[in-house]
Amino acid sequence: CMGPQADTSNTVTLTVRPDAKASFSYTSDTVCANHVLPITNQSPAGVNGSYQWYAGNTLIGTTTTFPNYSIALPQDSINIQLKAISLYGCKNDSTNQEFYTYPDPNPSFTASDTNDCGPLTVSFNNTTPLIGAFGYHWDFGNGQTSNLVQPGSITFATNPLSGDTGYIVELAAFNGCDTNYYQLHITVHAKPNAIFTPNTTVAWSPTVLT
């Protein structure tokens, strides 16, 4: 006869592997030309087998840390992509970000007058391209300075004893990386100063004065 049947069981352990995860951080998306992009790989440990870094469509490295890549030209951009390859053959992942370089400052300005009698009041107009992208420092050559974008009007004094007085006005424009300069010369003429001296102020008549 048949005895009671024994219970049977089978245990199977399933391990679910995670997909790859690509992640990086950066301190700024706009940097100086020829400066290494400030990128840090933040991908989680233990899920990625390898990495691929791309600048545009060009492979620039396969290291865990970001390669020493920089943008060569000012006012340029590049898309940086990180591809994470799964350690277990699961789904790969990628992330990307656009990075930019600051434009190069090319300062310029105009003056309402550069050669006249003094005291001479001159209005200055900052004509730098991309004017809002830079910081400025004006030196008017007469002891006055300004950090304003548009400094307005400046009065230049005369020196009656020296005739003409020359001033060099300089505008510095800086973008956080580089500083460039532009200069203009201002000439201020003194007013006429009539003066004479006789060879004597006391003499017997008749006499000739020189």
PDB file of C-alpha atoms in Angstrom, residues 19-148:
ATOM      1  CA  ASP A  19      20.867  49.418 -14.583  1.00  0.00           C
ATOM      2  CA  ALA A  20      23.808  51.763 -15.108  1.00  0.00           C
ATOM      3  CA  LYS A  21      23.506  55.330 -13.822  1.00  0.00           C
ATOM      4  CA  ALA A  22      25.362  58.342 -15.277  1.00  0.00           C
ATOM      5  CA  SER A  23      25.574  61.549 -13.284  1.00  0.00           C
ATOM      6  CA  PHE A  24      28.017  64.463 -13.033  1.00  0.00           C
ATOM      7  CA  SER A  25      28.068  67.843 -11.309  1.00  0.00           C
ATOM      8  CA  TYR A  26      29.763  71.135 -12.200  1.00  0.00           C
ATOM      9  CA  THR A  27      30.472  74.386 -10.383  1.00  0.00           C
ATOM     10  CA  SER A  28      29.654  76.574 -13.393  1.00  0.00           C
ATOM     11  CA  ASP A  29      28.510  76.054 -16.973  1.00  0.00           C
ATOM     12  CA  THR A  30      30.446  79.153 -18.148  1.00  0.00           C
ATOM     13  CA  VAL A  31      34.230  79.264 -17.826  1.00  0.00           C
ATOM     14  CA  CYS A  32      37.314  80.997 -19.197  1.00  0.00           C
ATOM     15  CA  ALA A  33      38.730  79.823 -22.502  1.00  0.00           C
ATOM     16  CA  ASN A  34      41.535  77.245 -22.101  1.00  0.00           C
ATOM     17  CA  HIS A  35      40.418  76.429 -18.533  1.00  0.00           C
ATOM     18  CA  VAL A  36      39.542  72.812 -17.682  1.00  0.00           C
ATOM     19  CA  LEU A  37      35.787  72.384 -17.355  1.00  0.00           C
ATOM     20  CA  PRO A  38      34.843  72.050 -13.656  1.00  0.00           C
ATOM     21  CA  ILE A  39      33.102  68.660 -13.906  1.00  0.00           C
ATOM     22  CA  THR A  40      32.964  65.922 -11.235  1.00  0.00           C
ATOM     23  CA  ASN A  41      31.664  62.399 -11.880  1.00  0.00           C
ATOM     24  CA  GLN A  42      28.843  61.730  -9.393  1.00  0.00           C
ATOM     25  CA  SER A  43      27.742  58.353 -10.751  1.00  0.00           C
ATOM     26  CA  PRO A  44      26.946  55.818  -7.978  1.00  0.00           C
ATOM     27  CA  ALA A  45      29.532  53.150  -7.199  1.00  0.00           C
ATOM     28  CA  GLY A  46      28.945  49.460  -7.906  1.00  0.00           C
ATOM     29  CA  VAL A  47      26.601  49.698 -10.869  1.00  0.00           C
ATOM     30  CA  ASN A  48      28.809  50.961 -13.699  1.00  0.00           C
ATOM     31  CA  GLY A  49      31.521  48.955 -15.333  1.00  0.00           C
ATOM     32  CA  SER A  50      33.096  51.733 -17.386  1.00  0.00           C
ATOM     33  CA  TYR A  51      32.626  55.298 -18.570  1.00  0.00           C
ATOM     34  CA  GLN A  52      32.832  57.185 -21.839  1.00  0.00           C
ATOM     35  CA  TRP A  53      33.228  60.981 -21.974  1.00  0.00           C
ATOM     36  CA  TYR A  54      32.286  62.856 -25.153  1.00  0.00           C
ATOM     37  CA  ALA A  55      32.825  66.474 -26.225  1.00  0.00           C
ATOM     38  CA  GLY A  56      30.254  66.880 -28.950  1.00  0.00           C
ATOM     39  CA  ASN A  57      30.596  63.645 -30.935  1.00  0.00           C
ATOM     40  CA  THR A  58      34.266  63.118 -30.063  1.00  0.00           C
ATOM     41  CA  LEU A  59      35.346  60.583 -27.442  1.00  0.00           C
ATOM     42  CA  ILE A  60      37.750  62.400 -25.081  1.00  0.00           C
ATOM     43  CA  GLY A  61      38.291  59.764 -22.368  1.00  0.00           C
ATOM     44  CA  THR A  62      37.215  56.564 -20.652  1.00  0.00           C
ATOM     45  CA  THR A  63      38.390  57.337 -17.121  1.00  0.00           C
ATOM     46  CA  THR A  64      36.179  57.513 -14.061  1.00  0.00           C
ATOM     47  CA  THR A  65      37.217  61.115 -13.452  1.00  0.00           C
ATOM     48  CA  PHE A  66      36.555  63.813 -16.036  1.00  0.00           C
ATOM     49  CA  PRO A  67      39.419  64.208 -18.565  1.00  0.00           C
ATOM     50  CA  ASN A  68      41.320  67.515 -18.557  1.00  0.00           C
ATOM     51  CA  TYR A  69      39.264  69.027 -21.374  1.00  0.00           C
ATOM     52  CA  SER A  70      38.916  72.751 -22.061  1.00  0.00           C
ATOM     53  CA  ILE A  71      37.272  74.969 -24.690  1.00  0.00           C
ATOM     54  CA  ALA A  72      39.996  76.761 -26.639  1.00  0.00           C
ATOM     55  CA  LEU A  73      38.130  79.807 -27.947  1.00  0.00           C
ATOM     56  CA  PRO A  74      36.237  82.605 -26.163  1.00  0.00           C
ATOM     57  CA  GLN A  75      32.479  82.930 -26.766  1.00  0.00           C
ATOM     58  CA  ASP A  76      32.254  79.265 -27.764  1.00  0.00           C
ATOM     59  CA  SER A  77      30.357  76.219 -26.462  1.00  0.00           C
ATOM     60  CA  ILE A  78      30.488  72.431 -26.333  1.00  0.00           C
ATOM     61  CA  ASN A  79      28.126  69.677 -25.232  1.00  0.00           C
ATOM     62  CA  ILE A  80      29.703  67.275 -22.712  1.00  0.00           C
ATOM     63  CA  GLN A  81      28.168  63.809 -22.453  1.00  0.00           C
ATOM     64  CA  LEU A  82      28.895  61.032 -19.948  1.00  0.00           C
ATOM     65  CA  LYS A  83      27.924  57.461 -20.873  1.00  0.00           C
ATOM     66  CA  ALA A  84      27.865  54.863 -18.090  1.00  0.00           C
ATOM     67  CA  ILE A  85      28.234  51.242 -19.220  1.00  0.00           C
ATOM     68  CA  SER A  86      26.477  48.701 -16.975  1.00  0.00           C
ATOM     69  CA  LEU A  87      28.670  46.413 -14.874  1.00  0.00           C
ATOM     70  CA  TYR A  88      26.194  43.558 -15.373  1.00  0.00           C
ATOM     71  CA  GLY A  89      25.157  43.936 -19.002  1.00  0.00           C
ATOM     72  CA  CYS A  90      21.976  45.765 -18.039  1.00  0.00           C
ATOM     73  CA  LYS A  91      20.711  49.017 -19.516  1.00  0.00           C
ATOM     74  CA  ASN A  92      23.337  51.712 -20.035  1.00  0.00           C
ATOM     75  CA  ASP A  93      22.744  55.364 -19.140  1.00  0.00           C
ATOM     76  CA  SER A  94      23.941  58.796 -20.254  1.00  0.00           C
ATOM     77  CA  THR A  95      23.672  62.444 -19.265  1.00  0.00           C
ATOM     78  CA  ASN A  96      24.872  65.653 -20.932  1.00  0.00           C
ATOM     79  CA  GLN A  97      25.262  69.392 -20.393  1.00  0.00           C
ATOM     80  CA  GLU A  98      26.171  72.381 -22.577  1.00  0.00           C
ATOM     81  CA  PHE A  99      29.183  74.446 -21.467  1.00  0.00           C
ATOM     82  CA  TYR A 100      30.227  77.936 -22.583  1.00  0.00           C
ATOM     83  CA  THR A 101      33.244  80.272 -22.516  1.00  0.00           C
ATOM     84  CA  TYR A 102      33.126  83.967 -21.730  1.00  0.00           C
ATOM     85  CA  PRO A 103      33.451  86.397 -24.657  1.00  0.00           C
ATOM     86  CA  ASP A 104      36.740  88.246 -24.977  1.00  0.00           C
ATOM     87  CA  PRO A 105      36.441  91.951 -23.997  1.00  0.00           C
ATOM     88  CA  ASN A 106      37.152  94.442 -26.793  1.00  0.00           C
ATOM     89  CA  PRO A 107      36.676  97.831 -25.075  1.00  0.00           C
ATOM     90  CA  SER A 108      36.013 101.059 -26.950  1.00  0.00           C
ATOM     91  CA  PHE A 109      34.463 104.441 -26.218  1.00  0.00           C
ATOM     92  CA  THR A 110      33.823 107.810 -27.814  1.00  0.00           C
ATOM     93  CA  ALA A 111      34.271 111.317 -26.384  1.00  0.00           C
ATOM     94  CA  SER A 112      32.189 114.394 -27.165  1.00  0.00           C
ATOM     95  CA  ASP A 113      35.389 116.502 -27.463  1.00  0.00           C
ATOM     96  CA  THR A 114      39.093 115.715 -27.390  1.00  0.00           C
ATOM     97  CA  ASN A 115      40.737 119.076 -28.167  1.00  0.00           C
ATOM     98  CA  ASP A 116      39.410 122.393 -26.866  1.00  0.00           C
ATOM     99  CA  CYS A 117      39.885 125.231 -24.409  1.00  0.00           C
ATOM    100  CA  GLY A 118      39.491 124.529 -20.733  1.00  0.00           C
ATOM    101  CA  PRO A 119      38.099 123.880 -18.340  1.00  0.00           C
ATOM    102  CA  LEU A 120      36.756 121.233 -20.739  1.00  0.00           C
ATOM    103  CA  THR A 121      33.715 119.062 -19.923  1.00  0.00           C
ATOM    104  CA  VAL A 122      33.666 115.846 -21.948  1.00  0.00           C
ATOM    105  CA  SER A 123      30.868 113.273 -22.214  1.00  0.00           C
ATOM    106  CA  PHE A 124      32.016 109.667 -22.628  1.00  0.00           C
ATOM    107  CA  ASN A 125      30.040 106.871 -24.300  1.00  0.00           C
ATOM    108  CA  ASN A 126      31.072 103.248 -23.740  1.00  0.00           C
ATOM    109  CA  THR A 127      30.715 101.490 -27.120  1.00  0.00           C
ATOM    110  CA  THR A 128      32.178  98.101 -26.146  1.00  0.00           C
ATOM    111  CA  PRO A 129      30.506  95.200 -28.037  1.00  0.00           C
ATOM    112  CA  LEU A 130      28.465  92.915 -25.752  1.00  0.00           C
ATOM    113  CA  ILE A 131      28.610  95.768 -23.253  1.00  0.00           C
ATOM    114  CA  GLY A 132      26.647  93.959 -20.535  1.00  0.00           C
ATOM    115  CA  ALA A 133      29.012  90.978 -20.423  1.00  0.00           C
ATOM    116  CA  PHE A 134      31.936  92.765 -18.749  1.00  0.00           C
ATOM    117  CA  GLY A 135      33.037  94.811 -15.771  1.00  0.00           C
ATOM    118  CA  TYR A 136      34.677  98.198 -16.327  1.00  0.00           C
ATOM    119  CA  HIS A 137      37.192 100.578 -14.804  1.00  0.00           C
ATOM    120  CA  TRP A 138      37.732 104.114 -16.101  1.00  0.00           C
ATOM    121  CA  ASP A 139      40.864 106.154 -15.396  1.00  0.00           C
ATOM    122  CA  PHE A 140      40.497 109.714 -16.690  1.00  0.00           C
ATOM    123  CA  GLY A 141      44.105 110.722 -16.099  1.00  0.00           C
ATOM    124  CA  ASN A 142      43.126 113.596 -13.824  1.00  0.00           C
ATOM    125  CA  GLY A 143      42.811 111.683 -10.554  1.00  0.00           C
ATOM    126  CA  GLN A 144      39.199 110.657 -11.228  1.00  0.00           C
ATOM    127  CA  THR A 145      38.141 107.050 -11.761  1.00  0.00           C
ATOM    128  CA  SER A 146      34.835 105.210 -12.206  1.00  0.00           C
ATOM    129  CA  ASN A 147      33.518 101.630 -12.320  1.00  0.00           C
ATOM    130  CA  LEU A 148      30.287 102.602 -14.059  1.00  0.00           C
TER     131      LEU A 148
END
